[in-house]
Amino acid sequence: MADTLPSEFDVIVIGTGLPESIIAAACSRSGRRVLHVDSRSYYGGNWASFSFSGLLSWLKEHQENSDIENDSSVWQDQILENEEAIALSRKDKTIQHVEVFCYASQDLHEDVEEAGALQKNHALVTSANSTEAAESAFLPTEDKSLSTMNCEMLTEQTPSSDPENALEVNGAEVTGEKENHCDDKTCVPSTSAEDVSENVPIAEDTTEQQKKDRITYSQIIKEGRRFNIDLVSKVPCSRADVFNSKQLTMVEKRMLMKFLTFCMEYEKYPDEYKGYEDITFYEYLKTQKLTPNLQYIVLHSIAMTSETASSTIDGLKATRNFLHCLGRYGNTPFLFPLYGQGELPQCFCRMCAVFGGIYCLRHSVQCLVVDKESRKCKAIIDQFGQRIISEHFLVEDSYFSENMCSRVQYRQISRAVLITDRSVLKTDSDQQISILTVPAEEPGTFAVRVIELCSSTMTCMKGTYLVHLTCTSSKTAREDLEPVVQKLFIPYTEMEIENEQVEKPRILWALYFNMRDSSDISRSCYKDLPSNVYVCSGPDCGLGNDNAVKQAETLFQEICPSEDFCPPPPNPEDIVLDGDGLQPEASESSTIPEANSETFKESTNLGNLEESSE
């Protein structure tokens, strides 16, 4: 591939995460020549999706690559006297403190190679019984700097059906067939008003089962000053939810409706929050004649913030955004892609390729070539020593060396991924996507977001659930999240198989890790960064993809200031070939429903719509 690559492009993108993929698609859509490369063997970077065996192979691969050193002999001879090189790192250190536990019996054949597993490496798998699970992990502990994405289990469409590639669960086998568990690195349902949803086509031929699926948004009920984690109630999102809620009195229902109606158009009433701009949203809610119960609902479940995290303006914006998303595709503001979050970067990569972008996986970049006089980057040198010229360069944060990032202060995210045997919520349907926020109870800790996926999302096999827990790190992921895990779940043991009175879901498999949060890092923090090199961050701790989309749009406007940002692709039915006739008007199938200030007031249940790319 290197021998046939053109020697010049308009934009070179290094890394295939969501921000990079959106920018690549936008640039290609605007007519720029785009080269999109990634040293990994898969799309998505820290947003990618794996099969279950692929995840284990990936962990093994990164452990083996932890001691790789850059070979500068490939490119040093190509650096001229008026140039200097910025070496890129071949190590990915975005993940730390990886701990994996298996609570169910396991029988994995080392020669089975499942579709979606990474090439050249087999998974390193050990077994842990119920008494040893708390002290053992799948991987040796010499190197805890294993780089991983925001891990979520994803289903591959065509995995191996070998019966020996199975995890035994209560007499049944989780095999390598279509409904096997798979791993996706980032589990963040998108809000239906995000710009990214405007550019992802929504399938019209959604099955009846998918139309019946719902995203259930729930909250922990507060009793006095404490939260009762055993009591979970539905968050009143729409007007109908508010008045049907059994957790609110009639007076509270009227008070909540009045406040939410104000939030939809708060900018028209500046006198209502004048003088409160510099205080927290929590303190502002106390001035609005809302009961403690309503303050809790608005703060944690609707604005999705905490007592100290948001100002009054930020809280009002978050509340309006939540309400603005209602009624577009369902009675909650969220959408979740079929086959997981890893499908989104691939969707934009396909768009880039359709409009002429060139893609190279397993293709590493050794260094950036910088002109000493102008201090601008002029080219890259790849693993084969080929020099490729470009005007603009976008680089994923993890590719930069420790020297370049020496002034960067990263935050950390604590993540846990669980496979369980039943839902946390007691509901009539077994096909629910559940989102639950567990507020922090102790000083210095953070709220934990729990996302539970069912088999209809194509992320786990039928009869099991995939659970993601996320919070801002204060300690290691296990220390941050294990208290919540212990309250919501119990470990799976053989002794409990015959016990039919078990109320809590049982954990079959668990993964804990800390992930670097590089969002909101100023480019000035990176040492000697050329002006035409742009940095893309990985996933953040927020719910949704707002940060990735805004980052992509901001960087695109710097590269192409006079171009529209990633307009929706034309409907295939509207494309006229060979200039025969005029292009017809957009069909109804390409129209995306709009939300307005009346959405919350008149929202109806339109049904949850989940989207999968091929």
XYZ file of C-alpha atoms in Angstrom:
614
model
C 0.000 0.000 0.000
C 2.827 2.406 0.857
C 4.345 2.119 -2.634
C 1.081 3.131 -4.290
C 0.111 5.983 -1.971
C 0.049 9.441 -3.568
C 2.798 11.707 -2.281
C 0.579 14.720 -1.556
C -2.783 15.330 0.152
C -4.727 18.305 1.464
C -5.437 16.733 4.874
C -3.759 13.836 6.667
C -5.625 12.358 9.646
C -3.797 10.057 12.084
C -6.147 7.949 14.190
C -9.695 6.764 13.467
C -11.545 7.844 16.615
C -14.895 9.616 16.384
C -13.601 13.246 16.158
C -10.986 12.288 13.568
C -13.526 10.311 11.519
C -16.051 13.155 11.510
C -13.399 15.647 10.380
C -12.150 13.261 7.691
C -15.697 12.864 6.372
C -16.324 16.614 6.455
C -13.084 17.413 4.619
C -13.654 14.740 1.987
C -17.252 15.919 1.584
C -15.948 19.440 0.872
C -13.629 18.204 -1.868
C -10.340 17.919 0.038
C -7.934 15.075 -0.666
C -7.848 13.078 2.581
C -5.454 10.385 3.768
C -6.703 8.637 6.909
C -4.225 6.277 8.592
C -4.125 4.297 11.830
C -1.413 2.048 13.226
C -4.093 -0.198 14.681
C -5.699 -3.063 12.780
C -9.230 -1.819 13.445
C -11.292 1.340 13.032
C -12.369 3.548 15.912
C -9.306 4.053 18.071
C -10.579 4.540 21.613
C -14.152 4.317 20.280
C -13.810 0.930 18.555
C -15.798 -2.280 18.945
C -14.454 -5.780 19.562
C -15.810 -9.265 19.794
C -15.236 -10.858 23.191
C -12.210 -12.823 22.031
C -11.081 -9.707 20.176
C -10.964 -7.811 23.463
C -8.786 -10.459 25.073
C -6.532 -10.527 21.999
C -6.326 -6.759 22.097
C -5.249 -6.745 25.746
C -2.634 -9.366 24.978
C -1.397 -7.453 21.933
C -0.935 -4.226 23.867
C 0.861 -6.003 26.656
C 3.311 -7.470 24.167
C 3.764 -4.083 22.491
C 4.374 -2.203 25.727
C 8.157 -2.325 25.322
C 8.299 -1.292 21.655
C 10.781 1.464 20.941
C 10.713 3.791 17.946
C 13.227 2.971 15.236
C 14.455 6.377 14.114
C 16.787 4.906 11.492
C 13.847 4.633 9.075
C 13.295 8.385 8.883
C 16.303 10.272 10.243
C 18.111 10.215 6.913
C 15.173 11.992 5.258
C 15.218 15.044 7.535
C 16.881 17.979 5.742
C 19.013 20.711 7.328
C 16.135 23.202 7.373
C 13.779 20.664 8.911
C 13.237 18.966 12.234
C 11.206 15.938 13.201
C 8.556 15.373 15.854
C 8.643 11.660 16.625
C 5.289 10.028 17.252
C 4.796 7.403 19.926
C 4.077 3.774 19.129
C 2.868 3.143 22.668
C -0.707 3.819 23.705
C -0.845 4.664 27.398
C -4.438 5.805 27.651
C -5.501 2.861 29.853
C -4.251 1.921 33.311
C -5.180 -0.345 36.233
C -6.773 -3.076 34.126
C -8.453 -5.789 36.212
C -10.477 -8.631 34.707
C -12.549 -11.214 36.613
C -14.496 -14.248 35.429
C -17.126 -15.613 37.816
C -18.540 -18.309 35.507
C -16.830 -21.483 34.328
C -14.890 -21.111 31.126
C -13.815 -23.366 28.282
C -11.949 -21.477 25.593
C -9.953 -23.354 22.964
C -6.708 -21.579 22.225
C -6.833 -22.439 18.501
C -10.297 -20.962 17.891
C -10.089 -17.757 15.901
C -13.313 -15.769 16.044
C -14.244 -13.234 13.382
C -13.440 -9.842 14.797
C -10.508 -11.081 16.843
C -7.315 -9.195 16.241
C -4.844 -10.753 13.866
C -1.632 -12.578 14.850
C -2.460 -12.832 18.572
C -4.578 -15.219 20.564
C -6.315 -14.276 23.778
C -4.529 -14.985 27.007
C -7.203 -16.541 29.173
C -7.071 -17.954 32.683
C -9.872 -19.180 34.855
C -10.928 -17.899 38.243
C -13.450 -19.617 40.479
C -15.778 -17.716 42.770
C -13.345 -17.609 45.678
C -10.362 -16.583 43.596
C -12.089 -14.107 41.307
C -11.516 -11.165 43.608
C -7.766 -11.754 43.620
C -6.972 -12.844 40.060
C -6.995 -11.246 36.650
C -6.617 -12.546 33.138
C -3.380 -10.702 32.455
C -0.063 -10.520 34.300
C 0.331 -7.381 36.337
C 3.807 -6.267 35.302
C 2.485 -3.560 32.986
C -0.718 -1.837 33.987
C -0.387 0.815 31.285
C -2.429 -1.202 28.836
C -4.006 1.076 26.257
C -7.613 0.340 25.659
C -10.662 2.189 24.504
C -13.784 2.956 26.378
C -14.677 -0.714 26.610
C -18.127 -1.969 25.728
C -19.204 -5.395 24.540
C -20.209 -5.497 20.892
C -21.678 -8.232 18.764
C -19.936 -9.126 15.550
C -22.278 -10.083 12.740
C -20.316 -13.157 11.614
C -18.280 -14.655 14.457
C -17.138 -18.226 14.574
C -19.742 -20.802 15.560
C -17.176 -23.207 16.995
C -18.826 -24.736 20.108
C -15.499 -24.855 21.900
C -15.247 -21.072 21.892
C -17.742 -20.797 24.703
C -18.271 -19.403 28.162
C -20.488 -21.723 30.180
C -23.291 -19.910 31.997
C -25.687 -21.869 34.177
C -25.625 -24.918 31.939
C -25.863 -22.882 28.726
C -23.013 -21.763 26.527
C -22.235 -18.248 25.370
C -20.918 -19.373 21.993
C -19.213 -17.563 19.156
C -22.421 -17.268 17.152
C -24.122 -14.029 16.148
C -25.418 -13.204 19.608
C -22.102 -13.641 21.384
C -20.830 -10.851 23.602
C -18.486 -8.383 21.939
C -16.538 -5.379 23.135
C -17.050 -1.746 22.256
C -14.765 0.819 23.803
C -17.186 3.658 24.433
C -20.735 3.262 25.695
C -22.389 6.692 25.450
C -25.940 6.930 24.104
C -26.306 9.976 21.874
C -28.890 12.653 22.502
C -31.265 12.884 19.549
C -30.484 16.567 18.966
C -26.725 16.117 18.624
C -25.279 17.245 15.316
C -23.859 13.765 14.781
C -27.392 12.335 14.501
C -28.117 14.678 11.610
C -25.461 12.956 9.514
C -26.202 9.317 10.369
C -28.973 7.861 8.185
C -31.925 6.438 10.091
C -33.205 3.121 8.776
C -36.845 3.070 7.705
C -37.181 -0.696 7.693
C -36.743 -1.042 11.455
C -38.150 -4.326 12.650
C -41.274 -4.442 14.767
C -39.228 -5.740 17.703
C -36.861 -2.777 17.477
C -39.831 -0.408 17.388
C -41.082 -1.941 20.631
C -37.720 -1.489 22.378
C -37.428 1.388 24.794
C -34.678 3.321 26.503
C -35.680 3.509 30.142
C -34.150 6.449 31.975
C -34.253 5.868 35.725
C -33.076 7.394 38.978
C -32.286 6.273 42.510
C -34.984 7.354 44.952
C -33.787 9.627 47.732
C -35.083 8.973 51.234
C -34.260 11.859 53.516
C -30.573 12.605 53.146
C -29.634 9.152 51.860
C -30.165 7.399 48.525
C -31.925 4.036 48.595
C -30.167 2.120 45.849
C -32.769 -0.659 46.059
C -35.502 1.768 44.966
C -35.342 2.805 41.330
C -37.966 4.930 39.588
C -38.455 6.221 36.071
C -37.344 9.797 35.416
C -40.354 11.910 34.377
C -39.244 13.102 30.935
C -42.360 14.063 28.998
C -45.439 15.918 30.149
C -47.297 12.607 30.395
C -44.497 11.136 32.528
C -44.691 14.049 34.945
C -48.418 13.728 35.529
C -48.340 9.917 35.658
C -45.477 9.802 38.148
C -46.326 8.248 41.510
C -43.212 9.747 43.096
C -44.526 13.329 42.835
C -47.420 15.020 44.570
C -49.881 17.042 42.485
C -48.311 20.274 43.725
C -44.841 19.021 42.772
C -46.076 18.064 39.300
C -47.310 21.602 38.671
C -44.115 23.112 40.078
C -41.930 20.859 37.909
C -43.921 21.559 34.744
C -43.697 25.309 35.347
C -39.938 25.202 35.901
C -39.234 22.965 32.896
C -41.378 25.170 30.659
C -39.288 28.144 31.786
C -36.052 26.243 31.060
C -37.117 25.595 27.454
C -36.984 29.368 26.764
C -34.946 30.665 29.679
C -33.019 33.118 27.494
C -36.220 35.113 26.969
C -36.501 35.724 30.720
C -33.065 36.944 31.885
C -34.572 38.603 34.959
C -35.416 35.141 36.328
C -31.732 34.262 36.762
C -30.143 37.705 36.915
C -27.729 37.885 39.819
C -27.412 34.085 39.994
C -24.987 33.620 37.094
C -21.959 33.156 39.332
C -23.429 30.566 41.696
C -23.902 26.841 41.132
C -27.015 25.462 39.487
C -27.734 23.589 42.705
C -27.832 26.819 44.700
C -30.001 28.414 42.018
C -32.548 25.579 42.251
C -32.930 26.305 45.957
C -34.183 29.802 45.079
C -36.891 28.528 42.703
C -39.386 27.275 45.276
C -38.711 23.665 44.288
C -39.011 20.917 46.870
C -35.850 18.905 47.721
C -37.314 16.020 45.712
C -37.698 18.204 42.604
C -34.254 19.741 43.083
C -32.806 16.234 43.065
C -34.696 15.222 39.897
C -33.721 18.341 37.968
C -30.092 18.363 39.122
C -29.119 14.703 38.778
C -31.596 13.245 36.294
C -32.478 16.054 33.862
C -29.504 18.424 33.907
C -27.314 15.388 34.698
C -24.853 17.346 36.791
C -23.846 17.553 40.441
C -24.016 20.020 43.308
C -20.676 21.624 42.445
C -20.067 20.892 38.747
C -22.246 23.418 36.885
C -23.009 27.117 37.063
C -26.564 28.422 36.783
C -26.240 29.113 33.050
C -24.655 25.728 32.350
C -27.394 23.977 34.297
C -30.155 25.817 32.426
C -28.496 24.971 29.105
C -28.213 21.303 30.065
C -31.861 21.184 31.128
C -32.989 22.839 27.895
C -30.877 20.447 25.842
C -32.451 17.472 27.616
C -35.962 18.744 26.951
C -35.091 19.754 23.391
C -34.250 16.130 22.570
C -37.613 14.724 23.674
C -40.130 13.540 21.124
C -37.811 13.197 18.151
C -37.540 9.399 18.110
C -39.000 8.369 21.463
C -40.098 9.489 24.891
C -36.519 9.791 26.187
C -33.818 12.057 24.756
C -31.433 9.203 23.929
C -30.521 7.005 20.967
C -28.201 4.005 21.063
C -26.668 2.539 17.881
C -27.148 -1.132 17.109
C -23.889 -3.077 17.479
C -22.624 -0.341 19.784
C -20.837 2.966 19.795
C -18.039 1.676 17.586
C -20.336 1.849 14.557
C -20.343 5.655 14.578
C -16.686 6.251 13.665
C -16.992 3.615 10.939
C -20.055 5.370 9.563
C -18.093 8.584 9.015
C -15.087 6.682 7.686
C -17.370 5.190 5.036
C -18.654 8.646 4.170
C -15.086 9.898 3.781
C -14.191 6.950 1.545
C -17.301 7.440 -0.608
C -16.160 10.986 -1.371
C -12.603 9.943 -2.225
C -10.754 9.526 1.082
C -7.959 6.930 1.230
C -7.718 4.598 4.231
C -4.732 2.624 5.557
C -5.010 0.517 8.722
C -1.915 -1.110 10.277
C -0.009 1.837 8.817
C 2.020 3.736 11.394
C 3.474 7.222 11.079
C 7.025 7.579 12.360
C 7.263 11.361 12.610
C 5.986 14.764 11.577
C 8.369 16.852 9.476
C 8.476 20.525 10.532
C 9.991 23.441 8.625
C 12.340 25.294 10.990
C 11.662 28.731 9.525
C 7.858 28.727 9.287
C 7.350 26.322 12.219
C 4.691 24.539 10.191
C 4.399 20.834 9.573
C 5.020 20.013 5.915
C 4.937 16.210 5.720
C 4.859 12.868 7.513
C 7.192 9.901 7.160
C 5.471 6.532 7.464
C 6.742 3.127 8.559
C 8.136 2.424 5.091
C 10.074 5.673 4.962
C 7.722 7.324 2.468
C 7.409 11.108 2.788
C 3.837 12.320 2.256
C 3.170 16.059 1.969
C 0.049 17.834 3.222
C -1.259 21.249 4.253
C -3.102 20.158 7.418
C -2.512 17.362 9.932
C -4.909 15.990 12.547
C -3.441 13.705 15.189
C -5.111 11.682 17.926
C -3.767 12.687 21.326
C -2.422 9.205 22.166
C 0.081 9.359 19.285
C 2.073 12.192 20.849
C 5.224 11.381 22.786
C 5.675 11.930 26.529
C 7.983 14.841 25.781
C 5.332 16.705 23.798
C 2.703 16.029 26.493
C 4.961 16.840 29.447
C 2.929 19.950 30.367
C -0.476 18.296 29.931
C -2.463 17.483 33.059
C -4.858 14.679 32.173
C -7.971 13.717 34.053
C -8.944 10.060 34.379
C -12.195 8.170 33.885
C -13.110 5.044 35.836
C -14.857 2.389 33.759
C -16.336 -1.020 34.432
C -17.899 -3.478 31.985
C -20.032 -6.323 33.317
C -21.860 -9.260 31.775
C -24.873 -10.145 33.945
C -27.710 -12.642 33.824
C -30.666 -10.307 34.373
C -31.727 -6.675 34.398
C -31.264 -4.263 37.271
C -34.762 -2.918 36.633
C -37.842 -4.936 37.372
C -39.874 -4.631 34.190
C -42.261 -6.686 32.100
C -40.027 -6.479 29.046
C -36.595 -8.097 28.777
C -35.661 -5.732 25.935
C -34.905 -2.497 27.726
C -31.926 -0.191 27.461
C -31.601 1.274 30.932
C -29.735 4.408 31.992
C -29.326 4.962 35.708
C -27.445 7.645 37.636
C -26.175 6.764 41.114
C -25.387 10.069 42.898
C -22.249 10.406 44.990
C -22.832 9.949 48.700
C -19.400 10.697 50.113
C -17.300 13.880 49.751
C -14.613 13.566 47.131
C -16.491 10.963 45.106
C -18.474 11.355 41.892
C -21.821 10.199 40.558
C -21.740 6.890 38.703
C -23.618 6.423 35.435
C -24.916 2.919 34.774
C -25.949 1.883 31.248
C -27.514 -1.540 30.822
C -27.853 -2.989 27.311
C -30.124 -5.844 26.291
C -29.723 -8.344 23.456
C -31.816 -6.311 20.991
C -28.951 -3.778 20.821
C -26.876 -6.592 19.266
C -24.243 -6.190 21.976
C -24.873 -9.371 23.981
C -26.533 -12.744 23.662
C -30.163 -13.305 24.565
C -30.671 -13.915 28.262
C -27.710 -11.776 29.317
C -27.125 -8.049 29.767
C -24.130 -5.834 29.171
C -23.623 -3.202 31.878
C -21.306 -0.182 31.730
C -20.401 1.917 34.767
C -18.619 5.247 34.335
C -17.502 8.046 36.625
C -14.759 10.628 37.009
C -11.786 8.979 38.696
C -10.757 9.707 42.233
C -8.919 6.392 42.704
C -8.502 3.285 40.591
C -11.536 2.143 38.605
C -12.149 -0.828 40.868
C -11.962 1.295 44.006
C -14.318 3.903 42.519
C -16.917 1.548 41.060
C -16.871 -1.632 43.131
C -19.072 -0.156 45.921
C -21.835 0.544 43.385
C -21.327 -2.852 41.733
C -21.690 -4.584 45.092
C -24.938 -2.748 45.801
C -26.530 -3.530 42.433
C -25.125 -7.005 41.674
C -23.791 -10.190 43.244
C -21.031 -12.447 41.888
C -22.114 -15.542 40.009
C -21.201 -18.797 41.796
C -22.081 -22.409 41.135
C -23.712 -22.659 44.559
C -26.280 -20.023 43.588
C -27.476 -21.808 40.450
C -30.176 -23.679 42.312
C -31.208 -20.667 44.370
C -34.224 -19.238 42.557
C -34.783 -16.531 45.153
C -31.777 -14.440 44.119
C -33.071 -10.901 43.602
C -30.008 -9.075 42.349
C -28.490 -9.709 38.910
C -25.438 -11.964 38.969
C -22.098 -10.980 37.464
C -20.682 -13.495 34.993
C -17.648 -11.456 33.889
C -16.197 -8.090 34.870
C -13.578 -5.655 33.615
C -12.289 -2.542 35.407
C -9.925 0.057 33.985
C -8.996 3.734 34.140
C -9.003 5.677 30.885
C -7.335 8.974 30.077
C -9.669 11.925 29.533
C -7.939 14.312 27.130
C -10.985 16.469 26.426
C -10.794 20.196 27.185
C -6.994 20.183 26.947
C -5.781 23.421 25.389
C -3.448 23.094 22.398
C -1.051 25.448 24.185
C -0.344 22.650 26.675
C 1.363 20.604 23.982
C 5.045 21.443 23.649
C 6.161 23.014 20.329
C 3.002 22.053 18.445
C 3.057 23.403 14.845
C 0.169 25.727 13.959
C -1.210 23.421 11.235
C -1.228 20.324 13.458
C -4.540 19.813 15.263
C -5.098 17.548 18.259
C -8.139 15.269 18.622
C -9.084 13.954 22.055
C -10.513 10.617 23.106
C -13.849 9.895 24.823
C -14.821 12.042 27.802
C -16.952 11.248 30.828
C -20.080 12.947 29.511
C -23.234 11.256 28.323
C -23.417 11.585 24.560
C -20.991 12.706 21.860
C -21.371 16.491 22.177
C -17.700 17.096 22.883
C -16.504 15.008 19.927
C -18.902 16.697 17.493
C -18.114 20.233 18.699
C -14.394 19.503 18.579
C -14.687 18.168 15.027
C -16.701 21.185 13.889
C -14.273 23.662 15.477
C -11.241 22.057 13.853
C -12.992 21.751 10.505
C -13.790 25.473 10.507
C -10.098 26.215 11.075
C -9.168 24.071 8.077
C -12.084 25.012 5.803
C -13.496 28.304 7.142
C -15.784 28.927 4.165
C -17.268 25.413 3.899
C -20.390 23.874 5.431
C -19.601 21.379 8.160
C -20.385 17.816 7.091
C -23.755 18.320 5.360
C -25.938 15.193 5.292
C -25.156 12.928 2.343
C -27.720 12.917 -0.464
C -30.425 10.288 -0.407
C -29.446 7.580 -2.925
C -32.909 7.827 -4.485
C -32.336 11.520 -5.188
C -29.026 11.129 -7.017
C -29.315 11.666 -10.780
C -26.627 9.957 -12.854
C -25.228 11.200 -16.165
C -27.011 14.539 -15.790
C -30.403 13.125 -16.816
C -32.961 15.627 -15.590
C -32.922 17.819 -12.537
C -32.270 16.508 -9.094
C -35.632 16.039 -7.343
C -36.463 17.490 -3.992
C -35.394 15.597 -0.911
C -37.699 12.727 -0.142
C -39.402 12.272 3.176
C -37.028 9.439 4.010
C -34.104 11.863 4.229
C -35.886 14.288 6.518
C -34.908 14.261 10.172
C -37.591 15.385 12.626
C -36.959 18.727 14.207
C -37.463 19.598 17.845
C -38.702 22.964 19.071
C -39.959 24.631 22.192
C -43.263 22.788 21.907
C -41.633 19.359 21.937
C -41.713 18.978 25.707
C -45.231 20.336 25.990
C -46.683 18.092 23.308
C -44.243 15.167 23.307
C -45.687 11.807 22.421
C -44.259 8.323 22.422
C -42.832 7.930 18.920
C -40.986 4.736 19.802
C -37.274 4.170 20.222
C -35.318 3.885 17.020
C -31.932 2.213 16.979
C -29.638 2.413 13.996
C -27.063 0.017 12.669
C -24.656 0.504 9.845
C -24.003 -2.445 7.618
